[in-house]
Tab-separated table of C-alpha atoms in Angstrom:
chain	number	residue	atom	x	y	z
L	215	MET	CA	16.887	-28.085	-18.620
L	216	ALA	CA	17.689	-25.781	-21.534
L	217	GLY	CA	15.215	-22.949	-21.900
L	218	GLN	CA	13.656	-23.488	-18.482
L	219	LEU	CA	12.358	-20.333	-16.823
L	220	ASP	CA	14.608	-19.248	-13.967
L	221	VAL	CA	12.054	-17.622	-11.678
L	222	CYS	CA	8.312	-17.101	-11.513
L	223	LEU	CA	7.294	-14.255	-9.178
L	224	VAL	CA	3.747	-14.541	-7.830
L	225	ASN	CA	1.516	-11.823	-6.440
L	226	SER	CA	-0.897	-12.700	-3.645
L	227	PRO	CA	-4.328	-13.898	-4.835
L	228	LEU	CA	-5.815	-11.650	-2.151
L	229	ARG	CA	-4.668	-8.617	-4.166
L	230	ALA	CA	-6.667	-9.537	-7.274
L	231	ALA	CA	-8.768	-6.358	-7.241
L	232	SER	CA	-5.913	-4.041	-6.244
L	233	THR	CA	-5.120	-1.209	-8.623
L	234	ILE	CA	-1.712	-0.548	-7.064
L	235	ILE	CA	1.092	-1.878	-9.249
L	236	PRO	CA	3.233	-4.508	-7.431
L	237	GLN	CA	6.446	-2.522	-7.742
L	238	SER	CA	8.500	-4.994	-5.700
L	239	LEU	CA	7.797	-7.765	-8.220
L	240	LEU	CA	8.566	-5.447	-11.142
L	241	TRP	CA	11.886	-4.455	-9.632
L	242	LEU	CA	12.829	-8.055	-8.866
L	243	ALA	CA	11.954	-9.246	-12.369
L	244	GLY	CA	13.793	-6.361	-14.009
L	245	TRP	CA	16.838	-6.849	-11.787
L	246	VAL	CA	17.330	-10.572	-12.457
L	247	GLU	CA	16.706	-10.158	-16.185
L	248	ALA	CA	19.395	-7.470	-16.268
L	249	LYS	CA	21.717	-10.063	-14.682
L	250	GLY	CA	20.976	-12.570	-17.448
L	251	TYR	CA	18.199	-14.663	-15.901
L	252	SER	CA	14.650	-15.150	-17.145
L	253	ALA	CA	11.631	-14.082	-15.088
L	254	GLU	CA	7.853	-13.940	-15.359
L	255	ILE	CA	5.175	-12.522	-13.063
L	256	VAL	CA	1.860	-14.151	-12.149
L	257	ASP	CA	-0.572	-11.419	-11.147
L	258	ILE	CA	-4.175	-12.545	-11.589
L	259	LYS	CA	-6.548	-9.585	-11.674
L	260	ARG	CA	-10.252	-8.928	-11.302
L	261	SER	CA	-12.115	-5.673	-11.824
L	262	ALA	CA	-12.040	-3.276	-8.893
L	263	LEU	CA	-15.807	-3.100	-9.340
L	264	THR	CA	-16.156	-6.803	-8.616
L	265	GLU	CA	-17.248	-7.954	-5.194
L	266	LEU	CA	-14.963	-10.917	-4.530
L	267	ASN	CA	-17.056	-13.512	-2.723
L	268	ASP	CA	-15.620	-16.823	-1.548
L	269	LYS	CA	-16.162	-18.555	-4.879
L	270	LYS	CA	-14.512	-15.794	-6.877
L	271	ARG	CA	-11.579	-15.723	-4.461
L	272	GLU	CA	-11.178	-19.462	-4.875
L	273	ASP	CA	-11.251	-19.040	-8.672
L	274	VAL	CA	-8.450	-16.458	-8.435
L	275	PHE	CA	-6.486	-18.777	-6.158
L	276	ARG	CA	-6.819	-21.726	-8.556
L	277	GLU	CA	-5.912	-19.608	-11.564
L	278	THR	CA	-2.821	-18.367	-9.710
L	279	VAL	CA	-1.750	-21.949	-9.038
L	280	GLU	CA	-2.357	-23.101	-12.610
L	281	ARG	CA	-0.516	-20.158	-14.152
L	282	THR	CA	2.444	-20.586	-11.816
L	283	VAL	CA	2.774	-24.320	-12.398
L	284	ALA	CA	2.492	-23.847	-16.170
L	285	TYR	CA	5.654	-21.717	-16.210
L	286	ASN	CA	7.710	-24.679	-14.909
L	287	ALA	CA	10.263	-22.370	-13.296
L	288	ARG	CA	13.314	-23.419	-11.311
L	289	VAL	CA	12.339	-21.049	-8.520
L	290	VAL	CA	8.972	-19.651	-7.442
L	291	GLY	CA	9.006	-16.415	-5.437
L	292	LEU	CA	6.019	-15.475	-3.279
L	293	THR	CA	5.302	-12.254	-1.395
L	294	CYS	CA	3.510	-12.155	1.946
L	295	CYS	CA	2.124	-9.650	4.436
L	296	THR	CA	1.187	-10.870	7.910
L	297	GLY	CA	-2.553	-11.049	7.248
L	298	GLU	CA	-1.898	-13.136	4.125
L	299	PHE	CA	0.122	-15.797	5.926
L	300	SER	CA	-2.414	-18.641	5.748
L	301	THR	CA	-3.304	-17.914	2.103
L	302	ILE	CA	0.333	-17.772	0.974
L	303	THR	CA	1.153	-20.953	2.887
L	304	LYS	CA	-1.788	-22.713	1.222
L	305	LEU	CA	-0.628	-21.380	-2.154
L	306	ALA	CA	2.920	-22.646	-1.558
L	307	ARG	CA	1.584	-26.116	-0.646
L	308	GLU	CA	-0.500	-26.299	-3.808
L	309	ILE	CA	2.490	-25.320	-5.937
L	310	ARG	CA	4.743	-27.768	-4.054
L	311	ASN	CA	2.309	-30.600	-4.836
L	312	ARG	CA	2.284	-29.755	-8.535
L	313	CYS	CA	5.896	-29.036	-9.442
L	314	ASP	CA	9.535	-29.393	-8.344
L	315	ALA	CA	10.365	-25.680	-8.119
L	316	LYS	CA	12.194	-24.291	-5.110
L	317	ILE	CA	9.805	-21.991	-3.238
L	318	ILE	CA	11.037	-18.834	-1.551
L	319	VAL	CA	9.015	-16.140	0.189
L	320	GLY	CA	9.672	-12.462	0.880
L	321	GLY	CA	7.690	-9.401	1.917
L	322	VAL	CA	6.917	-7.521	5.107
L	323	HIS	CA	6.239	-10.497	7.362
L	324	THR	CA	9.398	-12.358	6.415
L	325	SER	CA	11.451	-9.525	7.899
L	326	VAL	CA	9.258	-9.276	11.009
L	327	SER	CA	8.961	-12.951	11.953
L	328	PRO	CA	10.823	-15.179	9.468
L	329	ASP	CA	10.859	-18.315	11.608
L	330	ASP	CA	7.062	-18.575	11.301
L	331	TYR	CA	7.458	-20.101	7.856
L	332	PHE	CA	9.341	-23.097	9.248
L	333	THR	CA	7.548	-23.586	12.555
L	334	ILE	CA	4.369	-24.624	10.734
L	335	LYS	CA	3.860	-28.326	10.141
L	336	ASP	CA	5.187	-29.697	6.833
L	337	SER	CA	6.443	-26.308	5.675
L	338	PRO	CA	6.340	-25.973	1.862
L	339	PHE	CA	9.018	-23.266	1.830
L	340	ASP	CA	12.675	-23.726	0.919
L	341	ALA	CA	13.891	-20.306	2.034
L	342	VAL	CA	12.720	-17.052	3.599
L	343	VAL	CA	14.200	-13.753	2.376
L	344	ILE	CA	14.905	-11.081	4.993
L	345	GLY	CA	14.855	-7.517	3.658
L	346	GLU	CA	15.189	-6.712	-0.013
L	347	GLY	CA	15.528	-9.586	-2.415
L	348	GLU	CA	17.230	-8.426	-5.605
L	349	GLU	CA	20.780	-9.576	-4.815
L	350	ILE	CA	19.592	-12.573	-2.791
L	351	LEU	CA	17.404	-13.830	-5.629
L	352	THR	CA	20.230	-13.385	-8.117
L	353	GLU	CA	22.534	-15.543	-5.992
L	354	ILE	CA	19.845	-18.209	-5.588
L	355	LEU	CA	19.349	-18.369	-9.354
L	356	GLU	CA	23.102	-18.641	-9.861
L	357	TYR	CA	23.238	-21.561	-7.423
L	358	GLU	CA	20.312	-23.272	-9.143
L	359	ARG	CA	21.884	-22.976	-12.584
L	360	LYS	CA	25.057	-24.533	-11.243
L	361	GLY	CA	23.093	-27.291	-9.534
L	362	GLU	CA	24.201	-26.208	-6.055
L	363	SER	CA	21.455	-26.922	-3.525
L	364	ASP	CA	23.087	-25.699	-0.304
L	365	TRP	CA	21.975	-22.091	0.159
L	366	GLN	CA	23.519	-21.750	3.601
L	367	THR	CA	26.324	-19.554	2.222
L	368	ILE	CA	23.834	-17.011	0.798
L	369	SER	CA	23.479	-14.043	3.138
L	370	GLY	CA	20.053	-12.749	4.156
L	371	LEU	CA	18.169	-16.047	4.232
L	372	VAL	CA	16.397	-18.243	6.736
L	373	ILE	CA	16.405	-21.933	5.777
L	374	ARG	CA	15.769	-25.259	7.442
L	375	LYS	CA	18.376	-27.982	7.341
L	376	ASN	CA	18.092	-31.359	9.030
L	377	GLY	CA	15.135	-30.090	11.028
L	378	GLU	CA	17.023	-27.020	12.300
L	379	ILE	CA	16.076	-23.425	11.437
L	380	ILE	CA	19.201	-21.613	10.256
L	381	HIS	CA	19.694	-17.864	9.839
L	382	THR	CA	22.486	-17.193	7.353
L	383	ARG	CA	24.740	-14.170	7.682
L	384	SER	CA	23.065	-10.770	7.702
L	385	ARG	CA	23.226	-9.004	4.366
L	386	VAL	CA	24.496	-5.461	3.985
L	387	PHE	CA	22.304	-3.766	1.406
L	388	CYS	CA	23.566	-1.235	-1.104
L	389	ASP	CA	23.224	2.416	-0.140
L	390	ASN	CA	21.663	3.603	-3.378
L	391	LEU	CA	19.298	2.434	-6.079
L	392	ASP	CA	21.357	3.600	-9.040
L	393	GLN	CA	21.613	0.116	-10.511
L	394	MET	CA	17.866	-0.558	-10.577
L	395	PRO	CA	16.684	-1.081	-14.177
L	396	LEU	CA	13.481	0.330	-15.615
L	397	PRO	CA	10.516	-1.650	-14.199
L	398	VAL	CA	9.289	-4.340	-16.614
L	399	TYR	CA	5.720	-3.081	-16.912
L	400	HIS	CA	5.016	-5.284	-19.937
L	401	LYS	CA	4.920	-8.324	-17.660
L	402	LEU	CA	1.743	-7.040	-15.989
L	403	ASN	CA	-1.828	-6.629	-17.203
L	404	MET	CA	-1.472	-2.884	-17.663
L	405	ASP	CA	-5.020	-2.591	-19.020
L	406	HIS	CA	-6.185	-3.371	-15.488
L	407	TYR	CA	-3.863	-0.912	-13.770
L	408	LEU	CA	-4.466	1.930	-16.234
L	409	LYS	CA	-8.250	1.986	-16.007
L	410	PRO	CA	-9.354	5.220	-14.341
L	411	GLN	CA	-9.369	4.646	-10.585
L	412	LEU	CA	-10.150	6.549	-7.407
L	413	PHE	CA	-7.079	5.752	-5.336
L	414	LEU	CA	-4.426	7.739	-7.177
L	415	LEU	CA	-6.093	11.133	-6.881
L	416	ARG	CA	-8.167	10.261	-3.792
L	417	TYR	CA	-11.830	9.846	-4.770
L	418	VAL	CA	-11.290	11.533	-8.147
L	419	PHE	CA	-10.968	9.408	-11.272
L	420	CYS	CA	-7.539	9.326	-12.869
L	421	SER	CA	-5.603	6.951	-15.100
L	422	GLY	CA	-2.008	6.415	-14.063
L	423	VAL	CA	0.425	4.544	-11.830
L	424	HIS	CA	2.255	4.683	-8.535
L	425	ILE	CA	6.028	5.139	-8.777
L	426	PHE	CA	8.921	5.342	-6.323
L	427	THR	CA	11.903	7.682	-6.341
L	428	SER	CA	13.344	6.435	-3.041
L	429	GLN	CA	12.994	3.704	-0.429
L	430	GLY	CA	13.135	3.842	3.332
L	431	CYS	CA	12.007	6.174	6.089
L	432	PRO	CA	14.113	7.590	8.957
L	433	TYR	CA	11.159	8.211	11.267
L	434	GLN	CA	9.926	5.985	14.085
L	435	CYS	CA	6.120	6.109	14.086
L	436	THR	CA	4.945	3.523	16.604
L	437	PHE	CA	2.223	2.149	14.291
L	438	CYS	CA	4.612	1.428	11.393
L	439	ALA	CA	6.578	-1.787	10.851
L	440	ASN	CA	9.178	-0.141	8.619
L	441	ARG	CA	12.675	-1.309	9.516
L	442	LEU	CA	14.612	0.388	6.737
L	443	ARG	CA	15.546	3.594	8.569
L	444	LYS	CA	18.040	4.710	5.959
L	445	VAL	CA	16.608	6.436	2.892
L	446	ARG	CA	18.084	5.371	-0.447
L	447	TYR	CA	17.483	7.324	-3.623
L	448	ARG	CA	17.105	6.553	-7.293
L	449	GLU	CA	18.950	8.753	-9.720
L	450	LEU	CA	16.605	11.455	-10.994
L	451	ASP	CA	17.690	10.554	-14.534
L	452	ASP	CA	16.146	7.102	-14.000
L	453	VAL	CA	12.949	8.492	-12.496
L	454	ILE	CA	12.484	10.952	-15.360
L	455	GLU	CA	13.196	8.192	-17.890
L	456	GLU	CA	10.494	6.047	-16.290
L	457	ILE	CA	7.916	8.849	-16.431
L	458	ILE	CA	8.700	9.574	-20.084
L	459	PHE	CA	8.422	5.850	-20.855
L	460	LEU	CA	5.053	5.579	-19.084
L	461	LYS	CA	3.709	8.561	-21.016
L	462	LYS	CA	4.939	7.355	-24.419
L	463	LYS	CA	4.127	3.666	-23.962
L	464	TYR	CA	0.914	3.820	-21.934
L	465	ASP	CA	-0.215	7.458	-22.342
L	466	ILE	CA	-0.744	7.933	-18.594
L	467	ASP	CA	-2.620	11.000	-17.377
L	468	PHE	CA	-1.269	10.936	-13.829
L	469	PHE	CA	1.424	9.490	-11.599
L	470	TYR	CA	1.657	9.324	-7.826
L	471	ILE	CA	4.979	9.338	-5.997
L	472	GLN	CA	4.535	6.819	-3.203
L	473	ASP	CA	7.787	7.523	-1.367
L	474	ASP	CA	7.445	7.737	2.404
L	475	THR	CA	9.796	10.721	2.414
L	476	PHE	CA	9.786	12.332	-1.040
L	477	THR	CA	10.106	15.851	0.403
L	478	ILE	CA	12.937	15.090	2.825
L	479	LYS	CA	15.578	16.544	0.455
L	480	PRO	CA	14.437	20.022	-0.702
L	481	LYS	CA	17.115	20.457	-3.393
L	482	ARG	CA	16.283	17.088	-4.913
L	483	VAL	CA	12.557	17.906	-4.994
L	484	ILE	CA	13.186	21.270	-6.647
L	485	GLU	CA	15.478	19.735	-9.274
L	486	PHE	CA	12.927	17.036	-10.051
L	487	CYS	CA	10.173	19.640	-10.440
L	488	GLN	CA	12.260	21.827	-12.711
L	489	ARG	CA	13.170	18.917	-14.972
L	490	LEU	CA	9.609	17.616	-15.111
L	491	LYS	CA	8.218	21.052	-15.904
L	492	ALA	CA	10.725	21.512	-18.733
L	493	LEU	CA	9.501	18.284	-20.396
L	494	ASN	CA	5.955	19.647	-20.709
L	495	LEU	CA	4.471	16.144	-20.846
L	496	GLY	CA	0.935	17.249	-20.035
L	497	ILE	CA	0.811	15.053	-16.908
L	498	ILE	CA	-0.567	15.867	-13.494
L	499	TRP	CA	0.719	14.170	-10.383
L	500	GLY	CA	0.558	13.809	-6.625
L	501	ILE	CA	2.739	12.985	-3.647
L	502	GLU	CA	2.713	11.693	-0.101
L	503	GLY	CA	4.442	14.129	2.226
L	504	ARG	CA	5.094	15.130	5.832
L	505	VAL	CA	3.348	18.300	6.935
L	506	ASN	CA	6.553	19.909	8.243
L	507	GLN	CA	8.661	19.473	5.091
L	508	PHE	CA	7.300	22.199	2.831
L	509	PRO	CA	9.361	25.394	2.825
L	510	ASP	CA	8.008	27.960	0.356
L	511	GLU	CA	10.545	27.202	-2.377
L	512	VAL	CA	9.669	23.477	-2.325
L	513	PHE	CA	5.930	24.062	-2.277
L	514	ASN	CA	6.079	26.563	-5.124
L	515	ALA	CA	8.224	24.224	-7.242
L	516	LEU	CA	5.682	21.418	-6.774
L	517	VAL	CA	2.767	23.620	-7.788
L	518	GLU	CA	4.547	24.988	-10.881
L	519	ALA	CA	5.487	21.460	-12.031
L	520	GLY	CA	1.868	20.253	-12.100
L	521	CYS	CA	1.477	18.603	-8.696
L	522	ILE	CA	-2.224	18.867	-7.847
L	523	GLN	CA	-2.557	16.391	-4.958
L	524	MET	CA	-0.747	16.178	-1.620
L	525	ASP	CA	-1.506	13.392	0.860
L	526	PHE	CA	-0.650	13.715	4.527
L	527	GLY	CA	-0.601	11.371	7.498
L	528	VAL	CA	-2.299	13.723	9.948
L	529	GLU	CA	-3.248	10.864	12.311
L	530	SER	CA	-4.654	12.961	15.183
L	531	GLY	CA	-5.754	16.411	16.231
L	532	SER	CA	-4.219	15.851	19.653
L	533	GLN	CA	-0.601	16.888	20.115
L	534	LYS	CA	-0.375	14.411	22.963
L	535	MET	CA	-1.318	11.572	20.611
L	536	LEU	CA	1.071	12.751	17.892
L	537	ASP	CA	3.918	12.786	20.404
L	538	ARG	CA	2.973	9.377	21.774
L	539	MET	CA	2.984	7.943	18.254
L	540	LYS	CA	6.381	9.616	17.634
L	541	LYS	CA	5.107	11.366	14.531
L	542	GLY	CA	7.567	14.221	14.889
L	543	ILE	CA	5.032	16.816	13.716
L	544	ALA	CA	2.954	19.528	15.376
L	545	VAL	CA	-0.735	20.353	15.042
L	546	GLU	CA	0.242	23.838	13.898
L	547	ASP	CA	2.285	22.283	11.047
L	548	ILE	CA	-0.863	20.471	9.940
L	549	LYS	CA	-2.987	23.601	9.955
L	550	ARG	CA	-0.354	25.580	8.051
L	551	ILE	CA	0.124	23.147	5.169
L	552	PHE	CA	-3.591	22.576	4.598
L	553	LYS	CA	-4.216	26.328	4.560
L	554	LEU	CA	-1.341	26.766	2.105
L	555	CYS	CA	-2.728	24.048	-0.165
L	556	ARG	CA	-6.233	25.555	-0.140
L	557	SER	CA	-4.938	28.984	-1.090
L	558	ASN	CA	-3.056	27.451	-4.043
L	559	HIS	CA	-5.902	25.163	-5.190
L	560	ILE	CA	-4.003	21.974	-4.334
L	561	ARG	CA	-6.159	18.978	-3.481
L	562	THR	CA	-5.364	17.396	-0.112
L	563	PHE	CA	-5.949	14.061	1.535
L	564	ALA	CA	-5.918	13.804	5.328
L	565	ASN	CA	-5.479	10.400	6.899
L	566	PHE	CA	-6.626	10.216	10.525
L	567	LEU	CA	-6.313	7.322	12.943
L	568	LEU	CA	-8.803	6.290	15.606
L	569	ASN	CA	-7.960	3.845	18.398
L	570	THR	CA	-4.522	5.401	18.893
L	571	PRO	CA	-2.418	4.407	21.946
L	572	GLY	CA	-4.131	5.619	25.123
L	573	GLU	CA	-6.583	7.764	23.129
L	574	THR	CA	-9.242	9.510	25.253
L	575	GLU	CA	-12.592	11.018	24.314
L	576	GLU	CA	-10.931	14.422	24.492
L	577	ASP	CA	-8.344	13.280	21.936
L	578	VAL	CA	-11.122	12.059	19.649
L	579	GLN	CA	-12.870	15.407	19.945
L	580	LYS	CA	-9.659	17.204	18.977
L	581	THR	CA	-9.379	14.945	15.932
L	582	VAL	CA	-12.935	15.811	14.892
L	583	GLU	CA	-12.290	19.528	15.393
L	584	LEU	CA	-9.092	19.421	13.346
L	585	SER	CA	-10.880	17.481	10.603
L	586	GLU	CA	-13.383	20.308	10.373
L	587	GLU	CA	-10.787	23.078	10.474
L	588	ILE	CA	-8.364	21.886	7.788
L	589	LYS	CA	-11.080	21.407	5.133
L	590	ALA	CA	-9.245	18.685	3.231
L	591	SER	CA	-10.394	17.619	-0.225
L	592	ALA	CA	-10.601	14.020	0.958
L	593	TYR	CA	-10.405	12.217	4.283
L	594	ALA	CA	-9.991	8.796	5.813
L	595	HIS	CA	-10.710	8.055	9.452
L	596	ALA	CA	-9.179	4.622	9.896
L	597	VAL	CA	-8.986	2.283	12.865
L	598	THR	CA	-5.420	1.712	14.072
L	599	ILE	CA	-4.396	-1.930	13.808
L	600	PRO	CA	-1.337	-3.028	15.817
L	601	TYR	CA	0.643	-5.080	13.303
L	602	PRO	CA	3.502	-7.398	14.272
L	603	GLY	CA	6.769	-5.533	13.991
L	604	THR	CA	5.340	-2.252	15.274
L	605	ALA	CA	6.039	-0.698	18.669
L	606	ILE	CA	2.343	-0.635	19.563
L	607	TYR	CA	2.058	-4.362	18.850
L	608	GLU	CA	4.891	-5.109	21.236
L	609	GLU	CA	3.337	-2.928	23.922
L	610	TYR	CA	-0.349	-3.776	23.650
L	611	VAL	CA	-0.940	-7.156	21.985
L	612	LYS	CA	-0.445	-9.615	24.832
L	613	PRO	CA	-0.314	-12.478	24.469
L	614	PRO	CA	1.001	-12.011	20.927
L	615	LEU	CA	-0.946	-13.448	18.023
L	616	THR	CA	-0.410	-17.062	17.133
L	617	ILE	CA	0.245	-17.969	13.511
L	618	GLU	CA	-3.331	-19.237	13.292
L	619	GLU	CA	-4.600	-15.812	14.387
L	620	TYR	CA	-2.844	-13.773	11.686
L	621	ASP	CA	-6.038	-13.858	9.591
L	622	LEU	CA	-7.544	-11.496	12.161
L	623	LEU	CA	-5.328	-8.724	10.812
L	624	LEU	CA	-6.744	-9.107	7.320
L	625	LEU	CA	-10.290	-9.104	8.690
L	626	ALA	CA	-9.597	-5.965	10.737
L	627	GLN	CA	-8.073	-4.199	7.746
L	628	GLN	CA	-10.992	-5.024	5.476
L	629	ARG	CA	-13.722	-3.999	7.903
L	630	TYR	CA	-12.209	-1.181	9.973
L	631	ARG	CA	-13.176	-3.084	13.099
L	632	ILE	CA	-11.726	-4.143	16.421
L	633	VAL	CA	-11.941	-7.867	15.696
L	634	ASP	CA	-9.949	-8.895	18.769
L	635	GLY	CA	-9.848	-7.327	22.215
L	636	ARG	CA	-6.057	-7.127	22.065
L	637	PHE	CA	-6.356	-4.686	19.165
L	638	ARG	CA	-8.174	-2.103	21.255
L	639	ILE	CA	-5.460	0.285	22.407
L	640	ALA	CA	-7.578	3.393	23.064
L	641	ALA	CA	-8.377	4.332	26.659
L	642	HIS	CA	-11.981	5.428	26.021
L	643	SER	CA	-15.065	3.208	25.792
L	644	LEU	CA	-16.514	4.667	22.585
L	645	ASP	CA	-17.815	2.296	19.914
L	646	ILE	CA	-14.853	2.635	17.556
L	647	GLU	CA	-16.470	0.872	14.618
L	648	ARG	CA	-19.507	3.141	14.803
L	649	LEU	CA	-17.309	6.212	15.301
L	650	ALA	CA	-15.266	5.386	12.194
L	651	LEU	CA	-18.427	4.862	10.137
L	652	LYS	CA	-19.920	8.118	11.390
L	653	LEU	CA	-16.820	10.193	10.645
L	654	ASN	CA	-16.238	8.629	7.239
L	655	LEU	CA	-19.848	9.284	6.255
L	656	ARG	CA	-19.644	12.820	7.568
L	657	PHE	CA	-16.392	13.821	5.907
L	658	THR	CA	-16.278	11.702	2.743
L	659	PHE	CA	-19.888	11.106	1.681
L	660	PHE	CA	-20.123	13.915	-0.867
L	661	GLN	CA	-16.513	13.573	-2.029
L	662	ARG	CA	-17.147	9.939	-2.891
L	663	LEU	CA	-20.134	10.894	-5.012
L	664	LEU	CA	-18.412	13.573	-7.101
L	665	PHE	CA	-15.620	11.529	-8.767
L	666	PHE	CA	-14.223	14.521	-10.644
L	667	SER	CA	-12.294	17.659	-9.703
L	668	PHE	CA	-12.817	21.212	-10.908
L	669	ASN	CA	-9.075	21.847	-10.756
L	670	PRO	CA	-8.198	23.476	-14.130
L	671	LYS	CA	-5.078	21.320	-14.581
L	672	TYR	CA	-7.103	18.159	-13.959
L	673	LEU	CA	-9.864	19.218	-16.361
L	674	LYS	CA	-7.305	20.013	-19.071
L	675	VAL	CA	-5.730	16.569	-18.778
L	676	LEU	CA	-9.156	14.925	-18.747
L	677	LEU	CA	-10.186	16.811	-21.877
L	678	HIS	CA	-7.136	15.551	-23.777
L	679	SER	CA	-7.121	12.025	-22.335
L	680	SER	CA	-7.278	9.074	-24.718
L	681	ARG	CA	-9.383	7.239	-22.122
L	682	LYS	CA	-12.444	9.501	-21.923
L	683	PRO	CA	-14.893	6.616	-22.603
L	684	GLN	CA	-13.330	4.665	-19.736
L	685	TYR	CA	-13.690	7.633	-17.394
L	686	LEU	CA	-17.400	7.863	-18.225
L	687	TYR	CA	-17.966	4.132	-17.801
L	688	MET	CA	-16.128	3.890	-14.479
L	689	ALA	CA	-17.887	6.959	-13.069
L	690	THR	CA	-21.290	5.498	-13.935
L	691	ALA	CA	-20.452	2.093	-12.507
L	692	TYR	CA	-19.019	3.529	-9.270
L	693	SER	CA	-22.056	5.782	-8.844
L	694	PHE	CA	-24.370	2.785	-8.742
L	695	ARG	CA	-22.000	0.875	-6.438
L	696	ASN	CA	-21.706	3.776	-3.994
L	697	ILE	CA	-25.457	4.286	-3.851
L	698	ILE	CA	-25.820	0.648	-2.825
L	699	TYR	CA	-22.933	0.828	-0.327
L	700	TYR	CA	-24.109	3.961	1.467
L	701	THR	CA	-27.728	2.821	1.471
L	702	LYS	CA	-26.648	-0.339	3.286
L	703	ALA	CA	-24.394	1.627	5.651
L	704	LEU	CA	-27.150	4.072	6.552
L	705	ALA	CA	-29.653	1.245	6.965
L	706	LYS	CA	-27.249	-0.546	9.301
L	707	ARG	CA	-26.786	2.623	11.322
L	708	SER	CA	-30.575	3.159	11.491
L	709	LYS	CA	-31.115	-0.396	12.718
L	710	SER	CA	-28.506	0.167	15.405
L	711	ILE	CA	-30.219	3.363	16.564
L	712	ILE	CA	-33.640	1.662	16.611
L	713	ALA	CA	-32.260	-1.299	18.558
L	714	HIS	CA	-30.664	1.082	21.077
L	715	TYR	CA	-33.999	2.915	21.461
L	716	PHE	CA	-35.904	-0.288	22.169
L	717	ARG	CA	-33.300	-1.472	24.684
L	718	LYS	CA	-33.522	1.861	26.452
L	719	THR	CA	-37.353	1.724	26.421
L	720	GLN	CA	-37.381	-1.777	27.909
L	721	LEU	CA	-34.989	-0.751	30.667
L	722	ASN	CA	-37.214	2.182	31.549
């Protein structure tokens, strides 16, 4: 059909309140358009301030279906994490019942357990993409335009033919990202993503976006499902072009480099910092880094170029736990980098994990002590969840989860709870849910009430921001929401203490 849309890429309805830009969909859409195909993105959003109850979630789901069907695309591309499996399958069935589009699915879970999508009854999927989808999607669109329906010759797919699940040839992915076009930001609701939020600068309001300069991670942390061990890099020219575009087009105040391993190449980091500093764009920024990858020349370059936030996966205060998780870092590395950041007025975020493999009460105590010592600007004490595809899942979750049980992962992630006995991988008998609540209240309560930083670079950007009214509105709204949240949390804790007292009294 002349003028028919080639592909409609659909974000998960469960991510409606997320303020993290779906970069994978942007890259896919930009890639296929650069190859001469048409693409649109369905990404239904709701305010991050909105509490999404069941009715509101259903409204988002229905709107996602309606918008997708209205595009009348040849191909519909869905993305799926393990905990979203049932929702994405339901979404695919609804779309299948309403239009004739071919439905493909990609994402983390498709690379971990691709056959799941065809072992379910009456599968609505036509193909499962393993790994990255840019070249695969381009070939699928080429086949569809030519009217060729047999995708068995396309590498990197799982399909079902005559009742048999077929894995096509493995695909060798390109070693670099030089050919990636500028992300097509105009296809998203950028008003939603550019509202001041707390998750770019960790509990401090900032308007901006997450970007990537590389993909992949060579490390082997046992709690991570990453399978792309080789790191591939974008040309710095392209990264700088994207930042300039974001500043000119959307007047961003901040950007966050979400690479797993941004600091792995010191010379590249220094060159990036020098070029960014020379532009004098009036932007502040942050990174995610490894604690043992900051020689003085790299650290100084970051500070001079306007980096004011560094996030670190600390995970544990116990060297034994760090080694068991194959983090490849030392406790002394952690102490050094946080001290260095404090002395240079760099904000820090420390992510700790509870319920680590074989964790003892002594290990927990070391985590608490390290949390106190490093004096981070912001903390998270999360409960480790063994996801399919990780080493800890293979070792501890037995029997493995059934497809019907994947929803447990989403529940665990949302509530920081051990929702299934198989998820408890610590050796101690502490109440992990209560421990996480206690530590998060202790280390983040006041940070979550402040919302703003006294860092001079941050204050300068805030003073010149075109979004000052939005900052004021969001700070006021979050203040009321946090008061309600912490009041409920403290009340819940008080009830638990009272109940424990009465049980103890009755026993005595």
